[in-house]
CSV table of C-alpha atoms in Angstrom, one decimal:
chain,number,residue,atom,x,y,z
A,1,UNK,CA,56.0,12.4,284.6
A,2,UNK,CA,57.6,9.3,285.8
A,3,UNK,CA,59.0,6.8,283.3
A,4,UNK,CA,56.6,4.1,284.5
A,5,UNK,CA,53.7,6.3,283.4
A,6,UNK,CA,55.2,7.1,279.9
A,7,UNK,CA,57.1,10.2,280.9
A,8,UNK,CA,60.7,11.2,280.6
A,9,UNK,CA,61.2,12.1,284.3
A,10,UNK,CA,62.5,15.6,283.6
A,11,UNK,CA,61.5,19.1,282.5
A,12,UNK,CA,60.6,20.3,279.0
A,13,UNK,CA,62.1,23.3,277.1
A,14,UNK,CA,59.6,24.8,274.6
A,15,UNK,CA,60.9,27.2,272.0
A,16,UNK,CA,58.0,28.9,270.3
A,17,UNK,CA,58.7,30.8,267.1
A,18,UNK,CA,55.1,31.4,266.1
A,19,UNK,CA,53.3,32.3,269.4
A,20,UNK,CA,51.2,29.2,269.5
A,21,UNK,CA,52.0,27.8,272.9
A,22,UNK,CA,48.9,27.6,275.1
A,23,UNK,CA,49.2,27.0,278.8
A,24,UNK,CA,45.5,26.2,279.1
A,25,UNK,CA,46.0,23.2,276.7
A,26,UNK,CA,48.8,21.9,278.9
A,27,UNK,CA,46.5,22.2,281.9
A,28,UNK,CA,43.7,20.3,280.1
A,29,UNK,CA,46.1,17.5,279.2
A,30,UNK,CA,47.5,17.4,282.7
A,31,UNK,CA,44.0,16.9,284.0
A,32,UNK,CA,43.5,13.9,281.7
A,33,UNK,CA,46.5,12.2,283.3
A,34,UNK,CA,45.4,13.3,286.8
A,35,UNK,CA,48.3,15.7,287.3
A,36,UNK,CA,48.2,19.1,288.7
A,37,UNK,CA,48.3,21.6,285.8
A,38,UNK,CA,50.3,24.3,287.7
A,39,UNK,CA,53.0,21.8,288.6
A,40,UNK,CA,53.2,20.6,285.0
A,41,UNK,CA,53.5,24.1,283.7
A,42,UNK,CA,56.2,24.8,286.3
A,43,UNK,CA,58.3,22.1,284.6
A,44,UNK,CA,58.1,23.7,281.2
A,45,UNK,CA,60.6,26.3,280.4
A,46,UNK,CA,59.0,28.4,277.8
A,47,UNK,CA,60.8,30.9,275.5
A,48,UNK,CA,59.4,32.9,272.6
A,49,UNK,CA,62.0,33.4,269.7
A,50,UNK,CA,61.7,36.5,267.6
A,51,UNK,CA,64.3,36.0,264.9
A,52,UNK,CA,66.8,33.3,263.9
A,53,UNK,CA,69.7,34.7,265.9
A,54,UNK,CA,67.5,34.8,269.0
A,55,UNK,CA,66.3,31.2,268.3
A,56,UNK,CA,70.0,30.1,268.3
A,57,UNK,CA,70.8,32.2,271.4
A,58,UNK,CA,68.0,30.4,273.3
A,59,UNK,CA,69.8,27.1,272.7
A,60,UNK,CA,73.0,28.6,274.3
A,61,UNK,CA,70.9,29.6,277.3
A,62,UNK,CA,69.2,26.1,277.3
A,63,UNK,CA,72.6,24.4,277.8
A,64,UNK,CA,73.2,26.4,281.0
A,65,UNK,CA,69.7,25.5,282.3
A,66,UNK,CA,70.2,21.8,281.4
A,67,UNK,CA,73.5,21.8,283.3
A,68,UNK,CA,71.6,22.8,286.4
A,69,UNK,CA,68.5,20.7,286.2
A,70,UNK,CA,67.2,17.5,284.5
A,71,UNK,CA,65.5,18.1,281.2
A,72,UNK,CA,64.0,15.3,279.2
A,73,UNK,CA,62.5,17.1,276.2
A,74,UNK,CA,63.2,20.0,273.9
A,75,UNK,CA,60.4,21.2,271.6
A,76,UNK,CA,61.0,23.7,268.8
A,77,UNK,CA,57.8,24.9,267.2
A,78,UNK,CA,58.5,25.7,264.3
A,79,UNK,CA,62.2,25.3,263.5
A,80,UNK,CA,61.9,26.9,260.1
A,81,UNK,CA,59.2,29.7,260.5
A,82,UNK,CA,61.7,32.5,261.3
A,83,UNK,CA,64.1,31.4,258.6
A,84,UNK,CA,61.3,32.0,256.1
A,85,UNK,CA,61.0,35.6,257.2
A,86,UNK,CA,64.6,36.5,258.1
A,87,UNK,CA,66.0,35.1,254.8
A,88,UNK,CA,64.1,35.8,251.5
A,89,UNK,CA,64.6,34.7,248.0
A,90,UNK,CA,67.2,32.5,246.3
A,91,UNK,CA,69.9,35.0,246.9
A,92,UNK,CA,69.9,34.3,250.6
A,93,UNK,CA,69.3,30.5,250.3
A,94,UNK,CA,72.9,29.6,251.1
A,95,UNK,CA,73.1,31.8,254.2
A,96,UNK,CA,69.8,30.6,255.4
A,97,UNK,CA,70.7,26.9,255.0
A,98,UNK,CA,74.1,27.4,256.8
A,99,UNK,CA,72.4,29.2,259.7
A,100,UNK,CA,69.7,26.5,259.9
A,101,UNK,CA,72.4,23.8,259.8
A,102,UNK,CA,74.2,25.4,262.7
A,103,UNK,CA,70.9,25.7,264.7
A,104,UNK,CA,70.1,22.0,264.1
A,105,UNK,CA,73.7,20.9,264.9
A,106,UNK,CA,73.4,22.8,268.3
A,107,UNK,CA,70.1,20.9,269.0
A,108,UNK,CA,71.8,17.6,268.2
A,109,UNK,CA,74.6,18.4,270.5
A,110,UNK,CA,72.2,19.2,273.4
A,111,UNK,CA,70.4,15.9,272.7
A,112,UNK,CA,73.7,14.0,272.9
A,113,UNK,CA,75.2,15.9,275.8
A,114,UNK,CA,72.2,16.0,278.1
A,115,UNK,CA,70.2,12.9,276.9
A,116,UNK,CA,67.1,14.8,275.9
A,117,UNK,CA,64.6,13.9,273.2
A,118,UNK,CA,64.1,16.6,270.6
A,119,UNK,CA,60.9,17.3,268.7
A,120,UNK,CA,60.9,19.9,266.0
A,121,UNK,CA,57.9,21.0,264.0
A,122,UNK,CA,58.4,22.2,260.4
A,123,UNK,CA,56.4,24.1,257.9
A,124,UNK,CA,55.5,22.8,254.5
A,125,UNK,CA,55.1,24.7,251.2
A,126,UNK,CA,53.1,23.9,248.1
A,127,UNK,CA,55.2,22.5,245.3
A,128,UNK,CA,54.5,24.6,242.2
A,129,UNK,CA,56.8,22.9,239.7
A,130,UNK,CA,55.7,20.4,237.0
A,131,UNK,CA,56.3,17.4,239.3
A,132,UNK,CA,53.5,18.6,241.6
A,133,UNK,CA,51.0,17.5,239.0
A,134,UNK,CA,52.0,13.8,239.6
A,135,UNK,CA,52.3,13.9,243.4
A,136,UNK,CA,49.5,12.7,245.6
A,137,UNK,CA,50.3,15.5,248.0
A,138,UNK,CA,51.9,18.5,246.4
A,139,UNK,CA,53.4,19.8,249.7
A,140,UNK,CA,57.1,19.6,250.6
A,141,UNK,CA,58.9,20.4,253.9
A,142,UNK,CA,60.8,23.7,254.3
A,143,UNK,CA,64.5,23.3,255.0
A,144,UNK,CA,65.4,20.8,252.3
A,145,UNK,CA,68.2,18.2,252.9
A,146,UNK,CA,69.5,20.2,255.9
A,147,UNK,CA,66.3,19.3,257.8
A,148,UNK,CA,66.1,15.8,256.5
A,149,UNK,CA,69.6,14.9,257.5
A,150,UNK,CA,69.4,16.4,261.0
A,151,UNK,CA,66.2,14.4,261.7
A,152,UNK,CA,66.3,10.8,262.8
A,153,UNK,CA,62.6,10.1,262.4
A,154,UNK,CA,60.4,12.3,260.3
A,155,UNK,CA,56.6,12.3,260.7
A,156,UNK,CA,54.1,13.9,258.3
A,157,UNK,CA,50.8,15.0,260.0
A,158,UNK,CA,47.7,15.8,258.0
A,159,UNK,CA,44.0,16.3,258.5
A,160,UNK,CA,41.7,13.3,257.9
A,161,UNK,CA,37.9,13.2,257.9
A,162,UNK,CA,36.2,15.1,260.7
A,163,UNK,CA,38.3,15.3,263.8
A,164,UNK,CA,40.6,12.5,262.6
A,165,UNK,CA,44.3,13.2,261.9
A,166,UNK,CA,46.8,11.0,260.1
A,167,UNK,CA,50.4,10.5,261.1
A,168,UNK,CA,52.7,9.0,258.5
A,169,UNK,CA,56.2,7.7,259.2
A,170,UNK,CA,57.9,9.5,256.4
A,171,UNK,CA,61.5,8.5,257.1
A,172,UNK,CA,63.1,6.5,259.9
A,173,UNK,CA,66.1,4.2,260.3
A,174,UNK,CA,64.3,1.9,262.7
A,175,UNK,CA,60.6,2.1,261.8
A,176,UNK,CA,58.9,0.9,258.6
A,177,UNK,CA,56.8,3.4,256.6
A,178,UNK,CA,53.3,3.3,258.1
A,179,UNK,CA,50.3,5.4,259.0
A,180,UNK,CA,48.2,5.8,262.1
A,181,UNK,CA,45.0,7.7,262.8
A,182,UNK,CA,44.5,9.7,265.9
A,183,UNK,CA,42.3,12.6,267.2
A,184,UNK,CA,43.1,15.8,269.0
A,185,UNK,CA,40.7,16.1,271.9
A,186,UNK,CA,40.4,18.5,274.9
A,187,UNK,CA,42.6,16.1,276.8
A,188,UNK,CA,45.3,15.9,274.1
A,189,UNK,CA,46.0,13.1,271.6
A,190,UNK,CA,43.6,10.2,271.7
A,191,UNK,CA,42.6,7.2,269.6
A,192,UNK,CA,40.6,8.1,266.5
A,193,UNK,CA,36.9,7.2,266.5
A,194,UNK,CA,36.2,4.9,263.5
């Protein structure tokens, strides 16, 4: 989509670790913006990652693709899902964190080298220690400080009442902590109905 219409004027690379990408959703959102769904989908390079090494290998392939064509956005959904299955228990925590750090560093390098925006989703886990009793929301993000330090702006999304969702700016060097309500509709993200 052109910059004057809110786009990045480039292609999108979508790395899917959980099998949740839905082309029909992209087509519905394209219709909302009066774009041809097939053309929009043709500008999304989709890859399904099956393990953490494959997820990293996809970034190496992405660098080659970005050298040949203009990309504006990389989406990794979810950056940590495969790490939870490939590495289990505290005994593998150090190896998991080092591998995750390398993956995130590669993402940052692609962002710097090719001028692309990067959006990564992350999983959360219920906090079961004693501090959870005092927390308003006992969930914490997977990946710990490695994820926190590799992210410029972190957003926390949660379900509100009915179809309403809430986006909280959790951490950002340039935005104050704040919340906004929105809705997910057939045409994508929209203003929440009060």
